[in-house]
CSV table of C-alpha atoms and ligand atoms in Angstrom, one decimal:
chain,number,residue,atom,x,y,z
A,16,MET,CA,92.9,-68.5,47.4
A,17,SER,CA,95.2,-70.7,49.6
A,18,ASP,CA,96.7,-69.7,52.9
A,19,PRO,CA,100.2,-71.0,53.1
A,20,THR,CA,100.0,-71.2,56.9
A,21,ASP,CA,97.0,-73.5,56.7
A,22,SER,CA,98.1,-77.1,57.1
A,23,THR,CA,95.2,-78.2,54.9
A,24,THR,CA,96.5,-76.2,51.9
A,25,LEU,CA,96.6,-78.4,48.9
A,26,PHE,CA,99.8,-79.1,47.1
A,27,ALA,CA,99.9,-77.6,43.6
A,28,VAL,CA,101.2,-80.9,42.4
A,29,GLU,CA,101.5,-84.2,44.3
A,30,LEU,CA,102.9,-87.5,43.3
A,31,ARG,CA,102.6,-90.6,45.5
A,32,GLY,CA,104.6,-93.6,44.5
A,33,ALA,CA,104.1,-92.8,40.8
A,34,VAL,CA,105.3,-95.5,38.5
A,35,LYS,CA,105.4,-95.4,34.7
A,36,ARG,CA,106.7,-98.4,32.6
A,37,PHE,CA,107.4,-98.7,28.9
A,38,GLY,CA,107.6,-102.4,28.4
A,39,ASP,CA,110.3,-103.7,30.7
A,40,LEU,CA,111.7,-100.2,31.3
A,41,VAL,CA,110.7,-98.4,34.4
A,42,ALA,CA,110.9,-94.8,33.3
A,43,VAL,CA,109.4,-93.4,36.6
A,44,ASP,CA,110.0,-95.6,39.5
A,45,GLY,CA,108.0,-94.8,42.6
A,46,VAL,CA,108.4,-91.0,42.7
A,47,ASP,CA,106.9,-89.0,45.6
A,48,LEU,CA,106.7,-85.2,45.1
A,49,GLU,CA,104.9,-82.5,47.0
A,50,ILE,CA,105.1,-79.2,45.1
A,51,ARG,CA,103.8,-76.1,46.9
A,52,PRO,CA,101.6,-73.4,45.3
A,53,GLY,CA,103.9,-70.7,43.9
A,54,GLU,CA,107.0,-72.8,44.1
A,55,LEU,CA,109.7,-72.7,41.5
A,56,PHE,CA,110.7,-76.3,41.5
A,57,GLY,CA,113.5,-78.0,39.6
A,58,LEU,CA,113.7,-81.5,38.3
A,59,LEU,CA,117.4,-82.2,37.6
A,60,GLY,CA,118.7,-85.3,36.0
A,61,PRO,CA,120.7,-86.6,33.0
A,62,ASN,CA,119.3,-87.9,29.7
A,63,GLY,CA,116.8,-90.6,30.3
A,64,ALA,CA,116.3,-89.8,34.0
A,65,GLY,CA,112.5,-89.7,33.6
A,66,LYS,CA,112.0,-85.9,33.7
A,67,THR,CA,109.7,-85.7,30.6
A,68,THR,CA,107.8,-88.8,31.6
A,69,THR,CA,107.2,-87.3,35.1
A,70,LEU,CA,105.9,-84.1,33.5
A,71,ASN,CA,103.7,-86.1,31.1
A,72,LEU,CA,102.2,-87.9,34.2
A,73,ILE,CA,101.6,-84.5,35.8
A,74,ALA,CA,100.0,-83.1,32.6
A,75,GLY,CA,97.8,-86.2,32.3
A,76,TYR,CA,99.2,-87.2,29.0
A,77,LEU,CA,100.3,-90.5,30.5
A,78,ALA,CA,98.5,-92.4,33.2
A,79,PRO,CA,100.7,-93.9,36.0
A,80,ASP,CA,100.9,-97.7,36.2
A,81,ALA,CA,100.9,-97.4,39.9
A,82,GLY,CA,100.7,-94.6,42.5
A,83,GLU,CA,98.8,-91.3,42.2
A,84,VAL,CA,99.1,-87.9,40.7
A,85,ARG,CA,97.1,-85.0,42.0
A,86,ILE,CA,96.8,-81.4,40.8
A,87,GLN,CA,95.4,-79.3,43.6
A,88,GLY,CA,93.9,-82.5,45.0
A,89,VAL,CA,92.3,-83.8,41.8
A,90,PRO,CA,93.6,-86.2,39.1
A,91,PRO,CA,95.1,-84.6,36.0
A,92,SER,CA,92.4,-86.3,33.9
A,93,LYS,CA,89.8,-83.9,35.3
A,94,ALA,CA,89.1,-80.9,33.1
A,95,GLU,CA,89.5,-78.6,36.1
A,96,ALA,CA,93.1,-79.9,36.6
A,97,ARG,CA,94.0,-79.5,32.9
A,98,SER,CA,92.9,-75.9,32.7
A,99,ARG,CA,95.2,-75.1,35.6
A,100,LEU,CA,98.2,-76.6,33.8
A,101,GLY,CA,100.4,-75.4,31.0
A,102,LEU,CA,103.1,-77.5,29.3
A,103,ALA,CA,106.0,-76.2,27.3
A,104,PRO,CA,107.2,-79.4,25.8
A,105,GLN,CA,110.8,-80.4,25.3
A,106,GLU,CA,110.2,-81.1,21.6
A,107,ILE,CA,109.1,-77.8,20.1
A,108,ALA,CA,105.4,-78.1,19.1
A,109,LEU,CA,104.5,-75.3,16.8
A,110,TYR,CA,102.9,-75.1,13.4
A,111,GLU,CA,105.7,-74.0,11.1
A,112,GLY,CA,103.3,-72.6,8.4
A,113,LEU,CA,101.3,-70.5,10.9
A,114,THR,CA,102.4,-67.2,12.2
A,115,ALA,CA,103.4,-66.6,15.8
A,116,ARG,CA,100.0,-65.0,16.5
A,117,GLU,CA,98.1,-67.9,14.8
A,118,ASN,CA,100.0,-70.4,16.8
A,119,LEU,CA,99.1,-68.6,20.1
A,120,ARG,CA,95.5,-68.3,19.0
A,121,PHE,CA,95.4,-72.0,18.3
A,122,PHE,CA,96.7,-73.0,21.7
A,123,ALA,CA,94.5,-70.4,23.4
A,124,SER,CA,91.4,-71.9,21.7
A,125,LEU,CA,92.5,-75.4,22.7
A,126,TYR,CA,92.4,-74.2,26.3
A,127,GLY,CA,88.9,-72.8,25.8
A,128,LEU,CA,89.6,-69.1,25.4
A,129,ARG,CA,87.4,-67.1,23.1
A,130,GLY,CA,86.8,-63.6,21.8
A,131,GLY,CA,88.3,-60.6,23.6
A,132,GLU,CA,89.9,-62.7,26.3
A,133,LEU,CA,91.6,-64.9,23.8
A,134,GLU,CA,93.0,-61.8,21.9
A,135,ARG,CA,94.2,-60.2,25.2
A,136,ASN,CA,96.0,-63.3,26.3
A,137,VAL,CA,97.6,-63.7,22.8
A,138,ASP,CA,98.9,-60.1,23.0
A,139,TRP,CA,100.2,-60.8,26.5
A,140,ALA,CA,101.9,-64.0,25.4
A,141,LEU,CA,103.5,-62.3,22.3
A,142,GLY,CA,105.0,-59.8,24.8
A,143,VAL,CA,106.3,-62.6,27.0
A,144,ALA,CA,108.0,-64.2,24.0
A,145,ARG,CA,109.2,-60.8,22.8
A,146,LEU,CA,107.8,-61.5,19.4
A,147,GLU,CA,105.4,-58.5,19.0
A,148,ASP,CA,107.3,-57.3,16.0
A,149,ARG,CA,107.3,-60.7,14.4
A,150,ALA,CA,103.7,-61.7,15.2
A,151,LYS,CA,102.6,-61.9,11.6
A,152,GLU,CA,105.5,-64.0,10.3
A,153,PRO,CA,105.3,-67.7,9.8
A,154,VAL,CA,107.2,-69.7,12.4
A,155,LYS,CA,109.4,-71.4,9.8
A,156,ARG,CA,111.3,-68.1,9.4
A,157,PHE,CA,112.1,-68.0,13.1
A,158,SER,CA,115.5,-68.8,14.7
A,159,GLY,CA,115.8,-71.6,17.3
A,160,GLY,CA,115.7,-69.2,20.2
A,161,MET,CA,112.5,-67.5,18.8
A,162,LYS,CA,110.8,-70.8,18.4
A,163,ARG,CA,111.8,-71.8,22.0
A,164,ARG,CA,110.3,-68.5,23.3
A,165,LEU,CA,107.1,-69.0,21.3
A,166,ASN,CA,106.9,-72.7,22.5
A,167,LEU,CA,107.0,-71.5,26.1
A,168,ALA,CA,104.5,-68.7,25.3
A,169,CYS,CA,102.1,-71.3,23.8
A,170,GLY,CA,102.2,-73.2,27.1
A,171,LEU,CA,101.4,-70.0,29.0
A,172,VAL,CA,98.8,-68.3,26.8
A,173,HIS,CA,95.9,-69.4,29.0
A,174,ARG,CA,97.7,-68.1,32.1
A,175,PRO,CA,97.9,-71.4,33.9
A,176,GLU,CA,98.4,-71.6,37.7
A,177,ILE,CA,101.0,-74.3,37.1
A,178,LEU,CA,103.6,-74.2,34.4
A,179,LEU,CA,105.5,-77.4,33.3
A,180,ALA,CA,108.6,-76.2,31.5
A,181,ASP,CA,110.5,-79.1,29.9
A,182,GLU,CA,114.1,-78.0,29.2
A,183,PRO,CA,112.8,-74.6,28.0
A,184,THR,CA,116.3,-73.3,27.2
A,185,ALA,CA,117.4,-76.3,25.0
A,186,GLY,CA,119.4,-75.1,22.0
A,187,VAL,CA,119.0,-71.4,22.6
A,188,ASP,CA,121.4,-68.5,22.4
A,189,PRO,CA,122.5,-66.8,25.7
A,190,GLN,CA,120.2,-63.9,25.2
A,191,SER,CA,117.1,-66.0,24.7
A,192,ARG,CA,118.2,-68.1,27.7
A,193,ALA,CA,118.4,-64.9,29.8
A,194,HIS,CA,115.0,-63.9,28.6
A,195,ILE,CA,113.4,-67.3,29.4
A,196,PHE,CA,115.0,-67.2,32.9
A,197,GLU,CA,113.5,-63.7,33.4
A,198,THR,CA,110.1,-64.9,32.2
A,199,ILE,CA,110.2,-67.9,34.6
A,200,ARG,CA,111.2,-65.8,37.5
A,201,SER,CA,108.6,-63.2,36.9
A,202,LEU,CA,105.8,-65.9,36.6
A,203,ALA,CA,107.0,-67.4,39.9
A,204,ALA,CA,107.1,-64.0,41.5
A,205,ASP,CA,103.4,-63.5,40.4
A,206,GLY,CA,102.4,-66.8,42.1
A,207,THR,CA,102.6,-69.3,39.3
A,208,THR,CA,103.9,-72.7,40.3
A,209,VAL,CA,106.7,-73.7,38.0
A,210,ILE,CA,108.2,-77.1,37.5
A,211,TYR,CA,111.3,-76.7,35.5
A,212,THR,CA,113.3,-79.7,34.1
A,213,THR,CA,116.9,-79.4,33.1
A,214,HIS,CA,120.1,-81.4,33.0
A,215,TYR,CA,122.2,-78.3,33.7
A,216,MET,CA,122.9,-78.0,37.3
A,217,GLU,CA,123.8,-74.3,36.7
A,218,GLU,CA,120.2,-73.7,35.7
A,219,ALA,CA,118.7,-75.5,38.6
A,220,SER,CA,121.0,-73.6,40.9
A,221,ALA,CA,120.3,-70.2,39.4
A,222,LEU,CA,116.5,-70.6,39.2
A,223,CYS,CA,115.0,-73.1,41.5
A,224,GLU,CA,113.9,-72.8,45.2
A,225,ARG,CA,113.9,-76.6,45.6
A,226,ILE,CA,115.4,-79.2,43.4
A,227,ALA,CA,114.7,-82.9,43.0
A,228,ILE,CA,117.5,-85.0,41.6
A,229,LEU,CA,116.2,-87.8,39.4
A,230,ASP,CA,118.2,-90.7,37.9
A,231,HIS,CA,116.9,-93.9,36.2
A,232,GLY,CA,113.3,-92.9,37.2
A,233,ARG,CA,114.2,-92.6,40.9
A,234,LEU,CA,114.2,-89.6,43.1
A,235,LEU,CA,117.7,-89.6,44.6
A,236,ALA,CA,117.4,-86.4,46.7
A,237,LEU,CA,115.2,-83.4,47.1
A,238,GLY,CA,115.8,-80.1,48.9
A,239,THR,CA,117.1,-76.6,48.5
A,240,GLU,CA,120.5,-76.3,46.9
A,241,ASP,CA,122.1,-75.8,50.3
A,242,GLU,CA,120.4,-78.9,51.7
A,243,LEU,CA,121.5,-80.9,48.7
A,244,LEU,CA,125.1,-79.6,49.0
A,245,LYS,CA,125.2,-80.8,52.6
A,246,LEU,CA,124.5,-84.4,51.3
A,247,SER,CA,127.9,-84.4,49.7
A,248,GLY,CA,129.5,-83.2,52.9
A,249,GLU,CA,131.9,-80.3,52.8
A,250,ARG,CA,133.9,-82.2,50.2
A,251,THR,CA,136.2,-80.7,47.7
A,252,ARG,CA,135.9,-81.8,44.1
A,253,ILE,CA,139.0,-82.3,42.0
A,254,ASP,CA,138.6,-82.6,38.2
A,255,LEU,CA,141.6,-84.1,36.4
A,256,GLU,CA,141.5,-83.7,32.6
A,257,LEU,CA,143.1,-86.9,31.3
A,258,VAL,CA,145.2,-87.2,28.1
A,259,GLY,CA,144.9,-90.7,26.7
A,260,ASP,CA,142.4,-93.5,27.0
A,261,GLY,CA,139.6,-93.9,29.5
A,262,VAL,CA,140.0,-95.0,33.1
A,263,GLU,CA,139.7,-98.7,33.9
A,264,GLY,CA,137.8,-100.0,36.9
A,265,ASP,CA,141.0,-101.1,38.6
A,266,LEU,CA,142.4,-97.7,38.4
A,267,LEU,CA,139.2,-96.1,39.8
A,268,ALA,CA,139.4,-98.6,42.7
A,269,GLY,CA,143.0,-97.7,43.3
A,270,LEU,CA,142.2,-94.0,43.4
A,271,LYS,CA,139.3,-94.6,45.7
A,272,GLY,CA,141.7,-96.4,48.0
A,273,LEU,CA,143.8,-93.3,48.5
A,274,ALA,CA,143.6,-91.6,51.8
A,275,GLY,CA,141.1,-88.7,51.7
A,276,VAL,CA,139.3,-89.9,48.5
A,277,VAL,CA,135.6,-90.5,49.2
A,278,GLU,CA,134.2,-91.0,45.8
A,279,THR,CA,135.3,-91.1,42.2
A,280,GLY,CA,133.6,-90.5,38.9
A,281,PHE,CA,134.5,-90.4,35.2
A,282,GLY,CA,132.9,-88.8,32.2
A,283,ASP,CA,134.0,-86.9,29.0
A,284,GLY,CA,137.7,-87.6,29.6
A,285,VAL,CA,137.5,-86.0,33.1
A,286,LEU,CA,138.2,-87.9,36.2
A,287,THR,CA,136.6,-86.5,39.3
A,288,LEU,CA,137.7,-87.1,42.9
A,289,PHE,CA,135.7,-86.1,45.9
A,290,VAL,CA,138.0,-85.6,48.7
A,291,ASP,CA,137.9,-84.7,52.4
A,292,PRO,CA,139.3,-81.3,52.8
A,293,GLY,CA,142.8,-81.0,54.2
A,294,VAL,CA,144.1,-84.4,53.0
A,295,PRO,CA,146.8,-84.0,50.3
A,296,VAL,CA,145.4,-86.2,47.5
A,297,LEU,CA,146.5,-84.5,44.3
A,298,ALA,CA,150.1,-85.7,44.2
A,299,PRO,CA,149.4,-89.4,45.0
A,300,ALA,CA,146.5,-89.4,42.5
A,301,VAL,CA,148.6,-88.0,39.7
A,302,GLU,CA,151.3,-90.5,40.5
A,303,LEU,CA,148.8,-93.4,40.3
A,304,LEU,CA,147.5,-92.1,36.9
A,305,ASN,CA,151.0,-91.6,35.5
A,306,ASN,CA,151.9,-95.2,36.6
A,307,SER,CA,149.0,-96.4,34.5
A,308,GLY,CA,150.2,-94.5,31.5
A,309,LEU,CA,147.7,-91.6,31.8
A,310,ARG,CA,148.8,-88.0,31.8
A,311,VAL,CA,146.9,-85.2,33.4
A,312,GLY,CA,146.3,-82.3,31.1
A,313,GLY,CA,144.6,-80.0,33.5
A,314,VAL,CA,143.3,-79.7,37.0
A,315,ASP,CA,140.3,-77.9,38.4
A,316,ILE,CA,139.6,-77.8,42.2
A,317,ALA,CA,136.2,-76.6,43.3
A,318,ARG,CA,133.9,-76.6,46.3
A,319,ALA,CA,130.9,-78.9,46.1
A,320,ASP,CA,128.1,-78.1,43.7
A,321,LEU,CA,125.1,-79.9,42.5
A,322,GLU,CA,127.2,-81.9,40.0
A,323,THR,CA,129.2,-83.0,43.1
A,324,VAL,CA,126.0,-84.1,44.7
A,325,PHE,CA,125.0,-86.1,41.7
A,326,LEU,CA,128.3,-87.7,41.4
A,327,SER,CA,128.5,-88.6,45.0
A,328,LEU,CA,125.0,-90.1,44.8
A,329,THR,CA,125.5,-92.1,41.6
A,330,GLY,CA,129.3,-92.3,40.9
A,331,ARG,CA,128.5,-90.8,37.5
A,332,ALA,CA,128.7,-87.3,36.1
A,333,LEU,CA,125.5,-85.5,35.2
A,334,ARG,CA,127.0,-84.7,31.8
A,335,ASP,CA,127.2,-88.4,31.0
A,336,GLU,CA,124.7,-89.8,28.6
A,337,GLY,CA,122.2,-91.8,30.7
B,27,ATP,N1,107.1,-93.5,24.7
B,27,ATP,C1,108.2,-94.2,25.2
B,27,ATP,N2,108.3,-95.5,24.8
B,27,ATP,C2,109.4,-96.2,25.3
B,27,ATP,N3,110.3,-95.7,26.1
B,27,ATP,C3,110.2,-94.4,26.5
B,27,ATP,C4,109.1,-93.6,26.0
B,27,ATP,N4,109.3,-92.4,26.6
B,27,ATP,C5,110.4,-92.4,27.3
B,27,ATP,N5,110.9,-93.6,27.3
B,27,ATP,C6,112.1,-94.1,28.0
B,27,ATP,O1,111.9,-93.7,29.4
B,27,ATP,C7,113.1,-93.2,30.0
B,27,ATP,C8,112.9,-91.9,30.5
B,27,ATP,O2,112.7,-91.0,29.4
B,27,ATP,P1,112.4,-89.4,29.6
B,27,ATP,O3,112.1,-88.9,28.3
B,27,ATP,O4,111.3,-89.3,30.7
B,27,ATP,O5,113.8,-88.9,30.2
B,27,ATP,P2,114.3,-87.4,30.4
B,27,ATP,O6,114.8,-87.3,31.8
B,27,ATP,O7,113.3,-86.5,30.0
B,27,ATP,O8,115.5,-87.4,29.4
B,27,ATP,P3,116.1,-86.2,28.4
B,27,ATP,O9,117.0,-85.3,29.3
B,27,ATP,O10,116.9,-86.9,27.4
B,27,ATP,O11,114.9,-85.4,27.9
B,27,ATP,C9,114.2,-93.3,28.9
B,27,ATP,O12,114.9,-94.5,29.0
B,27,ATP,C10,113.4,-93.3,27.6
B,27,ATP,O13,114.1,-94.0,26.6
B,28,MG,MG1,113.2,-85.0,28.6
């Protein structure tokens, strides 16, 4: 099909200045993306970052208010683009009263499959979901993990070239998560383009070749994990678990004023300091906290990770709400 060395090769998915507004809220704010055929691409961002809205623009469920979206060069509204796309939505979309097989048949027929091809694809998708033994049971009897696996399989049943997986591991047990990872990896190995959204930096790090960091509808950074880590320098991250109330702005400013501290962040009772390596920061920081009536219950010191990158870009933790 496409030769990756050919400079005219079309991107699997392309966004140019894509904007989506809901009233006054700009959910997607001028996003540019170029996703290559066969790439396993991560969209990482906290709640409300605009990940689902971005996928809905790509899937053609929403039209951009400005900018362009292209699937292999054509708008997602075109039938040829839609047949190349599969979406596993964040909100599980299954018919509870139907069996696993009936759900897969329904989605396969929506994508235009019929007859023997439909049955072969349904069998394949049941295998992907590891639900062969439960194919004849109504979905309402399934566990959360089984429903998640089937939800993913329904987005895959027509064997799309491009899979949009919206937080496909939300609420699942570790075994189902491992199985979903395995499925995503093997699809990508077979040449499927995958766009995978998550707010877990561990998932983006474990799975994705390139990662876009999204926040408040804006693309803050994009690259391989190594490239992103370089953005936060070679900084060390110190997490201080605080006992007592939150951290006031004055105190954050004071901490930021300490020699060696480059950035600070606070979320979930954890104060994070990004520090230049080799500068002794811990003792003066703890002293400052103690002087403000806060005690430190635990300390964790780590090298930079994607959470560090997010914090250094936004001053907020990924785990924060919004
Ligand atoms: N249909 C809608 N009407 C109004 N506002 C919306 C609608 N859909 C999304 N939003 C808003 O747009 C912003 C982006 O939402 P979106 O669902 O794309 O974020 P997300 O990154 O997928 O978040 P999450 O991790 O919670 O799924 C949020 O502020 C959300 O409240
Ligand atoms: Mg979402």
